[in-house]
Amino acid sequence: MDYKDTLLLPTTNFAMRGNLINNEPKRYASWDENKVYEKMKANRKDAPSFTLHDGPPYANGNIHIGHALNKVLKDIIVKHNYFDGKSVRFTPGWDCHGLPIEQQVEKKLGGKKKKEELEVAKVRELCRAHADKFVNVQKEEFKKLGILADWENPYVTMDYKFEANIYRTLCSVAKKGLLIERSKPVYWSWAERTALAEAEVEYEDKESHSIYVAFELSDEAKAKADLVDKKASLVIWTTTPWTLPANTGISLHPEEKYVLTTDGYIVAKALFESLLELGVVKGEIAQDIDSKLFENQVAINPLNQRTSKVVLGDHVLMDSGTGGVHTAPGHGEDDYRVGLKYDLEVVMPVDETGCFDETIVKQKLLPNPEEFVGKLIFKCNDRILELLGDALLYDTKFTHSYPHCWRSHTPLIFRATKQWFISVDEKPEGEDKTLRNIALSEVEKTLFVPETGRNRLNSMVENRPDWCISRQRDWGVPIAFFRVKATGEVIFDEKVLNYVAMIFEMQGSDAWYSMDIASLLYPGSGYSADEVEKVNDILDVWFDSGSTWNSVLKSRNYDAGEYQADLYVEGSDQHRGWFQSSLFLSCAVEHKAPYKGVLTHGFTVDDKGEKMSKSKGNVIAPDKVLKEYGSEILRLWVASSDYQGDLKISQGILKQISENYRKLRNTFRIMLANINDLETLTAYDDMGELDKWILDVAQNTFSEVHKSFSDYNFVNGMSILNNFIANELSGMYIDMTKDSLYCNAQNDPRRMASQSAMAIITRSLLLLMAPILTYTADEIIEHAPAIVKGDAESIFDLVYSDIKTGESNFDAEYMTKARDGFGSIVDGLKKEKIIKSTLELVISTESKTALALDAVDAEDWFVVSSVSNEKASEELGSFEVDGDKFTIAKATAHKCPRCWKFQAKEEDSTCQRCEEVIGA
């Protein structure tokens, strides 16, 4: 007889191989077609809400692996909350304004000059078309990653209504009294001809001069310090010789002692020894001087013989230099602040291209000034050093970290220009705290993952200067204010501002450039068109993205969830970018943070930890991963990686993740195959001890995993889950229950109990994994029996629930020790080829714990043919557990040709159990 036909072998039409590359696109297309995201909203109509507000990627080029990491992580978080029973919202967005797009258009046109020949409206039209193209390109690329979001209604910062709401946010900031226009030094990119904000500054190495220059004191200053008839010069130190023509002051520290040397130089006493060693000064200390004696006195700039007022400031440090700080209020933040206090002149001889302009001639800032006009400042350093003559006491060059433009990678300059600022140290109207202090208090209330993000953001908020929000470019939302020509006053009349916002909502902010003043000015403003002029600066692109909470969550133009958002998720570089710009704008207008939580992830690197670059050949593009492995592998990589640091990815890593996916898929497959004919669940109390044991382990494991996932600790959750699947589930339980599942009668209570345990585990495990492997989970539901899916048509119809367990007498700790002890002896027996299968063995013991088990449960636990207290005939080995001895011996009964247990009374005949099943 062919006994195989009498076995209930596992069967399922869920394929062993996923064939992800070919099958994923079809399922993703069907999700799109069947509007799954809308269905998800309908399924949780009255449930508690969860809002993840999407930080907008830039619409310029295809997505890279960092984009994929970011969006997949967001998608996993959103889906985890969805399968947890919450009503979720995920409205994707794109940043569309700003310099990079303008540069791309410039390239297509053939350079800056060609662009400048066009009207601004035409340049903006080309920028809009470029951004639109890549919004659509990236949208399709994100969809291929299995990301479910409101793709039908994404937010795009260049949409007309969106631009109107960016502008309205600006107007709200102005109404709060926080918007100021002033001439102040800002980071200036001479290559791009625009001001930059802190977030647009990158630091790169640069070689600079390090010079020490003597400014001789005036006779009056010498007299004040009792230095008459003495040579006495204040020594300054600077790394920017080109700023010396604009010097109007020398800053000393108010609390430090200064000394006059015998060779006639005045330096801080604390720095005298180091300056002597360097050779800047050569004499000994002749006299101690109190810095306060010099306050408001003057020294003479050796370059141009102009006076330089001596001022006092705490910004003067004693860790380097001379204790005398060259002060040019047009070229530095500290210089500017101390200049305001002492009413120092702001001299600005540098134009927008970084060249000296006619100011150098008009104010006679240099000898032979004509030779410098139109020359790049950095190229003038050597000539300026020549002109200093004997006043130059020391000159060397050194390499240091220096601010550079994030786009052109050229060194920046500090340049005083008239710009718009959000004042962080003013109090918003109606508040008793400054904007900075409101932001700091909101940081304290926010959840940070990882927690280190709190200190990072806190430090940046504490130390940031006023936010320069104006740019001198073409592509962006204009700072659309009218200025009265006669007085320079800016019109902040609410009706005038609302009228402009209304025009933007209907025609976009391009209207500021295409329409004349008469058409843009509110008819009842009280001003005529020829009395006013337009402000032509545009907003910093960080203002655009920083106001998305208002334009998306509060505007009602999108079904995007609630303000405040539950979570913002971006790379760790966004502490200085989006997290901060969003925080300041929300605190300015609403006096609270736009988010309850902030999660940051690291960057993608290769398996050696090196940054990806085309020149190294280590770039892994998402598209390539999809074509070779499928998006599920990429998603599993995201969930299995510790995103709190940099995330390694390579072909080797992806192959390992692929293998992990295969094991996971096949675990689901074997469980589906084993429960294919189960129609009703056995109650926990009616199950055998092994079934109760696996449910208890699963319940504890899944509870821990679910908590980890809820805490956004996916790598820990996946590690716990993989350990359970490999050990208790696949390594033990699935192996232990094969005998009863395959060989017992179809409706045998023991078989049905094991099937029930598997069905319960399958459902919970499936819903735990669904946020990560949504494609696979949905495919499983298609092939799952009703006992798992009920009447669900897809995975999106289900909600995760904990496994319910009850009382169990099974001593798992004791029995696991026993199984381990047994396993160590079996390994030796198999190596020595004494046995091929553990079913050839029986165990003899007096252990009350082991013998208290149902006989079949005990056999299945060890996968042997008998566990009893009968003496073993031929001992092959023994082990002890807590003093109880277990003896292993060869089975004396015959092998059953059907179940292969050694329990048959005669050779070639079946055991009693199999006989009954076949007979039935």
XYZ file of N, CA and C in Angstrom, residues 199-401:
609
model
N 20.706 77.261 7.135
C 20.505 75.894 6.636
C 21.088 75.677 5.249
N 21.418 76.771 4.548
C 21.972 76.643 3.196
C 23.497 76.730 3.185
N 24.072 76.755 4.383
C 25.527 76.908 4.496
C 26.159 75.553 4.773
N 27.196 75.231 4.017
C 27.963 74.014 4.269
C 29.400 74.420 4.594
N 30.079 73.578 5.343
C 31.460 73.900 5.725
C 32.439 73.002 4.986
N 33.402 73.655 4.331
C 34.451 72.936 3.608
C 35.792 73.563 3.975
N 36.875 72.830 3.704
C 38.204 73.368 4.006
C 38.565 74.493 3.036
N 39.229 75.506 3.572
C 39.679 76.635 2.753
C 41.015 77.137 3.302
N 41.905 77.516 2.406
C 43.168 78.109 2.844
C 42.973 79.618 2.981
N 43.367 80.167 4.128
C 43.216 81.604 4.378
C 44.519 82.183 4.911
N 44.644 83.504 4.782
C 45.743 84.222 5.433
C 45.433 84.339 6.920
N 46.459 84.371 7.727
C 46.322 84.689 9.147
C 47.276 85.853 9.369
N 46.722 87.072 9.544
C 47.590 88.260 9.602
C 47.402 89.043 10.899
N 48.485 89.647 11.319
C 48.501 90.494 12.515
C 48.902 91.892 12.056
N 48.048 92.887 12.351
C 48.242 94.237 11.817
C 48.227 95.251 12.961
N 49.147 96.218 12.899
C 49.244 97.255 13.926
C 48.447 98.495 13.511
N 47.505 98.947 14.359
C 46.749 100.181 14.185
C 47.270 101.172 15.232
N 47.978 102.208 14.797
C 48.554 103.147 15.770
C 47.453 103.968 16.428
N 47.582 104.142 17.736
C 46.605 104.940 18.483
C 46.769 106.419 18.155
N 45.658 107.154 18.214
C 45.709 108.614 18.034
C 46.399 109.233 19.252
N 46.853 110.456 19.115
C 47.521 111.138 20.228
C 46.602 111.249 21.439
N 45.320 111.510 21.181
C 44.353 111.644 22.276
C 44.210 110.323 23.038
N 44.180 109.226 22.278
C 44.061 107.902 22.920
C 45.301 107.601 23.745
N 46.489 107.979 23.218
C 47.735 107.756 23.960
C 47.720 108.555 25.261
N 47.258 109.778 25.172
C 47.217 110.625 26.358
C 46.301 110.039 27.423
N 45.165 109.544 26.978
C 44.173 108.972 27.915
C 44.787 107.807 28.695
N 45.666 107.031 28.022
C 46.268 105.871 28.685
C 47.676 106.172 29.192
N 48.009 107.462 29.196
C 49.321 107.883 29.682
C 50.459 107.255 28.870
N 50.318 107.334 27.519
C 51.323 106.759 26.628
C 51.946 107.831 25.723
N 51.891 109.097 26.163
C 52.387 110.215 25.346
C 53.871 109.991 25.034
N 54.267 110.352 23.810
C 55.652 110.225 23.319
C 56.106 108.767 23.182
N 55.159 107.858 23.262
C 55.535 106.448 23.071
C 54.930 105.941 21.768
N 55.631 105.014 21.134
C 55.038 104.306 20.002
C 54.028 103.327 20.615
N 52.764 103.414 20.201
C 51.732 102.543 20.797
C 50.672 102.203 19.748
N 50.634 100.944 19.369
C 49.674 100.485 18.348
C 48.897 99.278 18.866
N 47.581 99.321 18.659
C 46.754 98.141 18.944
C 46.988 97.127 17.824
N 47.177 95.861 18.209
C 47.410 94.806 17.206
C 46.122 94.010 17.027
N 45.696 93.936 15.774
C 44.502 93.119 15.470
C 44.940 91.878 14.695
N 44.069 90.866 14.753
C 44.307 89.621 13.992
C 43.088 89.376 13.112
N 43.295 88.981 11.860
C 42.167 88.652 10.990
C 42.575 87.588 9.982
N 41.583 86.878 9.472
C 41.825 85.876 8.405
C 41.213 86.350 7.090
N 40.694 87.594 7.104
C 40.059 88.134 5.887
C 40.648 89.512 5.568
N 41.860 89.565 5.000
C 42.473 90.870 4.698
C 41.581 91.769 3.858
N 40.741 91.156 2.980
C 39.902 91.970 2.095
C 38.870 92.812 2.835
N 38.608 92.487 4.118
C 37.619 93.277 4.889
C 38.267 94.486 5.566
N 39.601 94.598 5.560
C 40.269 95.720 6.259
C 39.866 97.098 5.727
N 39.617 97.262 4.397
C 39.180 98.591 3.933
C 37.879 99.058 4.599
N 37.026 98.079 5.040
C 35.724 98.424 5.639
C 35.790 98.507 7.152
N 37.009 98.447 7.727
C 37.166 98.515 9.180
C 36.707 99.869 9.712
N 35.871 99.837 10.758
C 35.503 101.103 11.421
C 35.695 101.008 12.928
N 36.200 99.838 13.413
C 36.380 99.702 14.852
C 37.374 98.616 15.218
N 37.827 98.665 16.479
C 38.641 97.595 17.065
C 37.982 97.239 18.390
N 37.643 95.958 18.555
C 36.961 95.516 19.776
C 37.963 94.932 20.764
N 37.888 95.383 22.035
C 38.677 94.826 23.126
C 37.722 94.221 24.147
N 38.231 93.302 24.954
C 37.370 92.703 25.982
C 37.314 93.626 27.202
N 36.126 93.899 27.729
C 35.998 94.870 28.828
C 36.645 94.424 30.141
N 36.791 93.118 30.351
C 37.289 92.631 31.648
C 38.737 92.151 31.590
N 39.350 92.156 30.423
C 40.714 91.631 30.291
C 41.757 92.741 30.451
N 42.932 92.347 30.941
C 44.056 93.279 31.032
C 44.816 93.270 29.704
N 45.316 94.425 29.317
C 46.123 94.552 28.107
C 47.511 95.054 28.497
N 48.477 94.790 27.653
C 49.846 95.221 27.954
C 50.447 95.967 26.770
N 51.320 96.921 27.079
C 52.133 97.591 26.055
C 53.508 96.945 26.110
N 54.033 96.534 24.936
C 55.363 95.929 24.902
C 56.419 97.012 24.660
N 57.658 96.649 24.936
C 58.745 97.624 24.756
C 58.953 97.978 23.285
N 58.443 97.134 22.362
C 58.546 97.492 20.937
C 57.287 98.212 20.441
N 56.391 98.602 21.383
C 55.317 99.523 21.041
C 53.993 98.914 20.613
N 53.715 97.687 21.031
C 52.457 97.051 20.605
C 51.587 96.690 21.809
N 50.259 96.897 21.629
C 49.308 96.623 22.712
C 48.519 95.358 22.360
N 48.600 94.367 23.277
C 47.898 93.090 23.085
C 47.326 92.654 24.427
N 46.437 91.669 24.397
C 45.878 91.142 25.649
C 46.981 90.446 26.436
N 46.999 90.670 27.728
C 48.033 90.073 28.580
C 47.977 88.545 28.500
N 46.760 88.003 28.421
C 46.576 86.540 28.382
C 47.191 85.912 27.130
N 47.396 86.735 26.084
C 47.912 86.196 24.823
C 49.353 86.624 24.545
N 49.933 87.392 25.463
C 51.268 87.937 25.233
C 52.299 86.839 24.947
N 52.346 85.802 25.791
C 53.368 84.754 25.638
C 53.267 84.070 24.273
N 52.049 83.742 23.856
C 51.880 83.049 22.568
C 52.289 83.960 21.412
N 52.025 85.265 21.522
C 52.380 86.211 20.460
C 53.895 86.445 20.417
N 54.510 86.395 21.594
C 55.971 86.524 21.678
C 56.630 85.308 21.002
N 56.091 84.135 21.302
C 56.610 82.890 20.728
C 56.475 82.886 19.211
N 55.351 83.432 18.729
C 55.083 83.472 17.285
C 55.961 84.517 16.590
N 56.396 85.532 17.337
C 57.206 86.590 16.736
C 56.395 87.789 16.297
N 55.122 87.837 16.689
C 54.277 88.993 16.350
C 54.778 90.206 17.134
N 55.056 90.008 18.445
C 55.704 91.039 19.251
C 57.073 90.506 19.675
N 58.006 91.416 19.864
C 59.372 90.963 20.186
C 59.883 91.534 21.505
N 59.236 92.576 21.998
C 59.698 93.209 23.229
C 59.122 92.563 24.468
N 59.484 93.129 25.616
C 58.957 92.659 26.896
C 57.764 93.533 27.301
N 57.101 93.134 28.383
C 55.973 93.934 28.880
C 56.513 95.197 29.529
N 56.037 96.314 29.023
C 56.482 97.601 29.573
C 55.450 98.177 30.535
N 54.182 97.834 30.299
C 53.130 98.506 31.082
C 51.820 97.723 30.975
N 51.085 97.583 32.079
C 49.723 97.015 32.075
C 48.735 98.144 31.838
N 47.666 97.856 31.057
C 46.675 98.894 30.750
C 45.271 98.302 30.887
N 44.366 99.064 31.471
C 42.956 98.666 31.568
C 42.282 98.975 30.232
N 41.613 97.960 29.650
C 40.988 98.144 28.328
C 39.970 99.281 28.320
N 39.344 99.538 29.483
C 38.282 100.556 29.534
C 38.823 101.966 29.236
N 40.127 102.143 29.433
C 40.728 103.451 29.136
C 40.629 103.804 27.653
N 40.566 102.771 26.814
C 40.566 103.001 25.367
C 39.153 103.178 24.779
N 38.107 102.899 25.593
C 36.746 102.917 25.057
C 36.434 104.267 24.407
N 35.937 104.205 23.173
C 35.547 105.370 22.359
C 36.733 106.226 21.882
N 37.950 105.772 22.144
C 39.115 106.420 21.553
C 39.294 105.876 20.126
N 40.250 106.439 19.387
C 40.421 105.962 18.012
C 41.861 105.574 17.738
N 41.977 104.610 16.774
C 43.276 104.234 16.220
C 43.201 104.536 14.724
N 44.323 104.400 14.045
C 44.364 104.754 12.612
C 44.553 103.492 11.768
N 43.657 103.311 10.805
C 43.753 102.179 9.881
C 44.944 102.426 8.943
N 45.967 101.550 8.994
C 47.171 101.805 8.192
C 46.923 101.711 6.680
N 45.810 101.114 6.272
C 45.505 100.983 4.838
C 45.063 102.298 4.217
N 44.236 103.049 4.966
C 43.594 104.225 4.358
C 43.608 105.465 5.258
N 44.255 105.331 6.402
C 44.388 106.435 7.376
C 43.048 106.892 7.953
N 41.987 106.091 7.769
C 40.689 106.418 8.375
C 40.723 106.016 9.851
N 39.868 106.680 10.629
C 39.851 106.363 12.062
C 39.080 105.069 12.329
N 39.514 104.396 13.393
C 38.880 103.141 13.810
C 38.590 103.262 15.304
N 37.295 103.305 15.658
C 36.918 103.545 17.058
C 37.156 102.289 17.907
N 37.729 102.480 19.087
C 37.945 101.359 20.005
C 36.670 101.140 20.822
N 36.169 99.897 20.774
C 34.919 99.549 21.459
C 35.167 98.328 22.345
N 34.227 98.044 23.236
C 34.364 96.914 24.154
C 33.258 95.889 23.889
N 33.632 94.611 23.884
C 32.623 93.581 23.618
C 33.000 92.225 24.193
N 31.996 91.517 24.710
C 32.232 90.181 25.291
C 32.547 89.130 24.229
N 32.345 89.469 22.958
C 32.616 88.484 21.893
C 34.110 88.300 21.656
N 34.940 89.148 22.278
C 36.400 89.042 22.108
C 36.889 87.862 22.947
N 37.488 86.870 22.282
C 37.921 85.648 22.969
C 39.422 85.673 23.226
N 39.843 84.849 24.197
C 41.261 84.799 24.586
C 41.896 83.454 24.224
N 41.282 82.731 23.288
C 41.864 81.437 22.909
C 42.800 81.552 21.705
N 42.737 82.673 20.992
C 43.632 82.900 19.853
C 43.609 84.386 19.525
N 44.413 84.794 18.532
C 44.433 86.189 18.126
C 45.261 87.049 19.060
N 44.831 88.315 19.208
C 45.618 89.288 19.981
C 44.837 89.916 21.120
N 43.518 89.667 21.153
C 42.668 90.378 22.106
C 42.136 91.665 21.520
N 42.558 91.988 20.287
C 42.029 93.144 19.557
C 41.371 92.645 18.289
N 40.058 92.781 18.208
C 39.313 92.211 17.073
C 39.008 93.290 16.040
N 39.513 93.075 14.835
C 39.192 93.944 13.694
C 37.684 93.927 13.492
N 37.067 95.093 13.465
C 35.610 95.189 13.442
C 35.140 95.966 12.214
N 34.426 95.211 11.351
C 33.833 95.802 10.138
C 32.352 95.440 10.162
N 31.480 96.318 10.670
C 30.067 95.975 10.879
C 29.336 95.462 9.631
N 29.845 95.781 8.454
C 29.204 95.290 7.233
C 29.581 93.866 6.890
N 30.534 93.284 7.646
C 31.085 91.986 7.269
C 31.050 90.927 8.366
N 30.281 91.135 9.410
C 30.238 90.110 10.445
C 29.116 90.327 11.431
N 28.574 89.234 11.961
C 27.447 89.288 12.894
C 27.843 89.979 14.211
N 28.959 89.528 14.824
C 29.410 90.153 16.086
C 29.793 91.614 15.853
N 30.467 91.875 14.724
C 30.872 93.240 14.374
C 29.639 94.144 14.276
N 28.596 93.580 13.654
C 27.363 94.337 13.453
C 26.715 94.690 14.797
N 26.687 93.700 15.694
C 26.028 93.915 16.988
C 26.764 94.968 17.816
N 28.083 94.839 17.886
C 28.837 95.816 18.672
C 28.810 97.177 17.978
N 28.714 97.142 16.637
C 28.611 98.388 15.862
C 27.339 99.141 16.161
N 26.217 98.399 16.346
C 24.943 99.037 16.703
C 25.070 99.758 18.043
N 25.731 99.100 18.988
C 25.873 99.647 20.344
C 26.696 100.938 20.335
N 27.760 100.962 19.491
C 28.672 102.117 19.488
C 28.477 103.033 18.273
N 27.403 102.767 17.508
C 27.086 103.615 16.358
C 28.261 103.686 15.359
N 28.822 102.507 15.084
C 29.910 102.448 14.091
C 29.317 102.535 12.687
N 30.052 103.187 11.807
C 29.611 103.294 10.407
C 29.667 101.909 9.755
N 28.616 101.586 8.969
C 28.612 100.331 8.203
C 29.101 100.647 6.799
N 30.332 100.250 6.524
C 30.920 100.484 5.203
C 30.782 99.187 4.389
N 30.242 99.313 3.166
C 30.047 98.113 2.345
C 30.556 98.372 0.927
N 31.829 98.038 0.664
C 32.404 98.309 -0.659
C 32.363 97.105 -1.607
N 31.571 96.052 -1.237
C 31.552 94.813 -2.036
C 30.189 94.663 -2.697
N 30.186 94.389 -4.014
C 28.904 94.256 -4.720
C 28.394 92.819 -4.652
N 27.246 92.574 -5.315
C 26.595 91.267 -5.226
C 27.414 90.136 -5.850
N 28.380 90.482 -6.710
C 29.185 89.443 -7.357
C 30.466 89.145 -6.587
N 30.630 89.787 -5.400
C 31.822 89.553 -4.598
C 33.013 90.377 -5.037
N 32.768 91.444 -5.797
C 33.854 92.314 -6.271
C 33.778 93.669 -5.561
N 34.944 94.322 -5.414
C 34.934 95.683 -4.885
C 34.210 96.601 -5.873
N 33.367 97.510 -5.341
C 32.615 98.411 -6.213
C 33.155 99.846 -6.077
N 32.426 100.801 -6.637
C 32.880 102.207 -6.669
C 33.011 102.818 -5.269
N 32.390 102.181 -4.266
C 32.499 102.696 -2.893
C 33.962 102.829 -2.478
N 34.763 101.896 -2.969
C 36.187 101.875 -2.623
C 36.891 103.156 -3.090
N 36.358 103.711 -4.213
C 36.920 104.958 -4.770
C 36.315 106.163 -4.050
N 34.965 106.163 -3.950
C 34.268 107.322 -3.368
C 34.727 107.608 -1.944
N 34.941 106.546 -1.159
C 35.299 106.749 0.248
C 36.811 106.606 0.487
N 37.555 106.438 -0.618
C 39.021 106.334 -0.540
C 39.446 105.300 0.508
N 38.937 104.081 0.313
C 39.177 103.014 1.292
C 40.519 102.323 1.084
N 41.134 102.553 -0.074
C 42.438 101.958 -0.376
C 43.274 102.947 -1.176
N 44.596 102.870 -1.091
C 45.421 103.664 -2.000
C 45.196 103.163 -3.439
N 45.268 104.040 -4.403
C 45.025 103.669 -5.811
C 43.761 102.802 -5.938
N 42.623 103.294 -5.449
C 41.423 102.448 -5.359
C 40.921 101.933 -6.705
N 41.194 102.695 -7.789
C 40.666 102.280 -9.101
C 41.123 100.868 -9.504
N 42.334 100.500 -9.064
C 42.844 99.181 -9.479
C 42.044 98.030 -8.859
N 41.265 98.337 -7.821
C 40.513 97.274 -7.130
C 39.072 97.135 -7.623
N 38.523 98.157 -8.250
C 37.115 98.141 -8.665
C 36.867 97.016 -9.672
N 35.835 96.209 -9.369
C 35.475 95.113 -10.280
C 36.305 93.862 -10.085
N 37.181 93.853 -9.068
C 38.052 92.707 -8.835
C 37.499 91.864 -7.683
N 37.496 90.522 -7.855
C 36.992 89.617 -6.812
C 37.811 89.807 -5.540
N 37.124 89.965 -4.422
C 37.782 90.298 -3.158
C 38.887 89.318 -2.779
N 38.638 88.005 -2.991
C 39.636 87.010 -2.594
C 40.941 87.168 -3.383
N 40.834 87.772 -4.576
C 42.028 87.965 -5.408
C 42.782 89.251 -5.034
N 42.236 90.008 -4.085
C 42.860 91.276 -3.675
C 43.696 91.138 -2.401
N 43.607 89.959 -1.756
C 44.277 89.801 -0.458
C 45.771 90.109 -0.518
N 46.470 89.535 -1.491
C 47.929 89.710 -1.558
C 48.319 91.178 -1.748
N 47.550 91.866 -2.614
C 47.845 93.285 -2.867
C 47.595 94.123 -1.606
N 46.538 93.794 -0.872
C 46.230 94.525 0.364
C 47.359 94.325 1.379
N 47.918 93.121 1.437
C 49.025 92.856 2.361
C 50.243 93.711 2.000
N 50.486 93.881 0.689
C 51.606 94.737 0.244
C 51.400 96.166 0.736
N 50.145 96.646 0.583
C 49.846 98.031 0.934
C 49.932 98.299 2.437
N 49.855 97.253 3.251
C 49.946 97.442 4.707
C 51.362 97.830 5.141
N 52.362 97.462 4.347
C 53.753 97.834 4.664
C 54.183 97.333 6.025
N 54.833 98.216 6.804
C 55.376 97.827 8.106
C 54.286 97.522 9.140
N 53.081 97.968 8.860
C 51.983 97.692 9.805
C 51.637 96.197 9.845
N 52.022 95.451 8.804
C 51.801 93.998 8.781
C 52.908 93.346 9.610
N 52.567 92.880 10.796
C 53.571 92.342 11.727
C 53.870 90.872 11.461
N 52.888 90.156 10.937
C 53.077 88.708 10.727
C 52.025 88.216 9.747
N 52.416 87.302 8.866
C 51.476 86.734 7.885
C 51.831 85.273 7.662
N 50.840 84.417 7.757
C 51.024 82.999 7.410
C 49.725 82.510 6.796
N 49.740 81.304 6.252
C 48.508 80.724 5.688
C 48.162 79.456 6.450
N 46.882 79.196 6.561
C 46.453 77.968 7.245
C 45.156 77.469 6.611
N 44.874 76.177 6.781
C 43.640 75.583 6.237
C 42.651 75.392 7.382
N 41.432 75.835 7.159
C 40.419 75.714 8.208
C 39.043 75.480 7.581
N 38.093 75.099 8.440
C 36.713 74.875 7.990
C 36.052 76.238 7.796
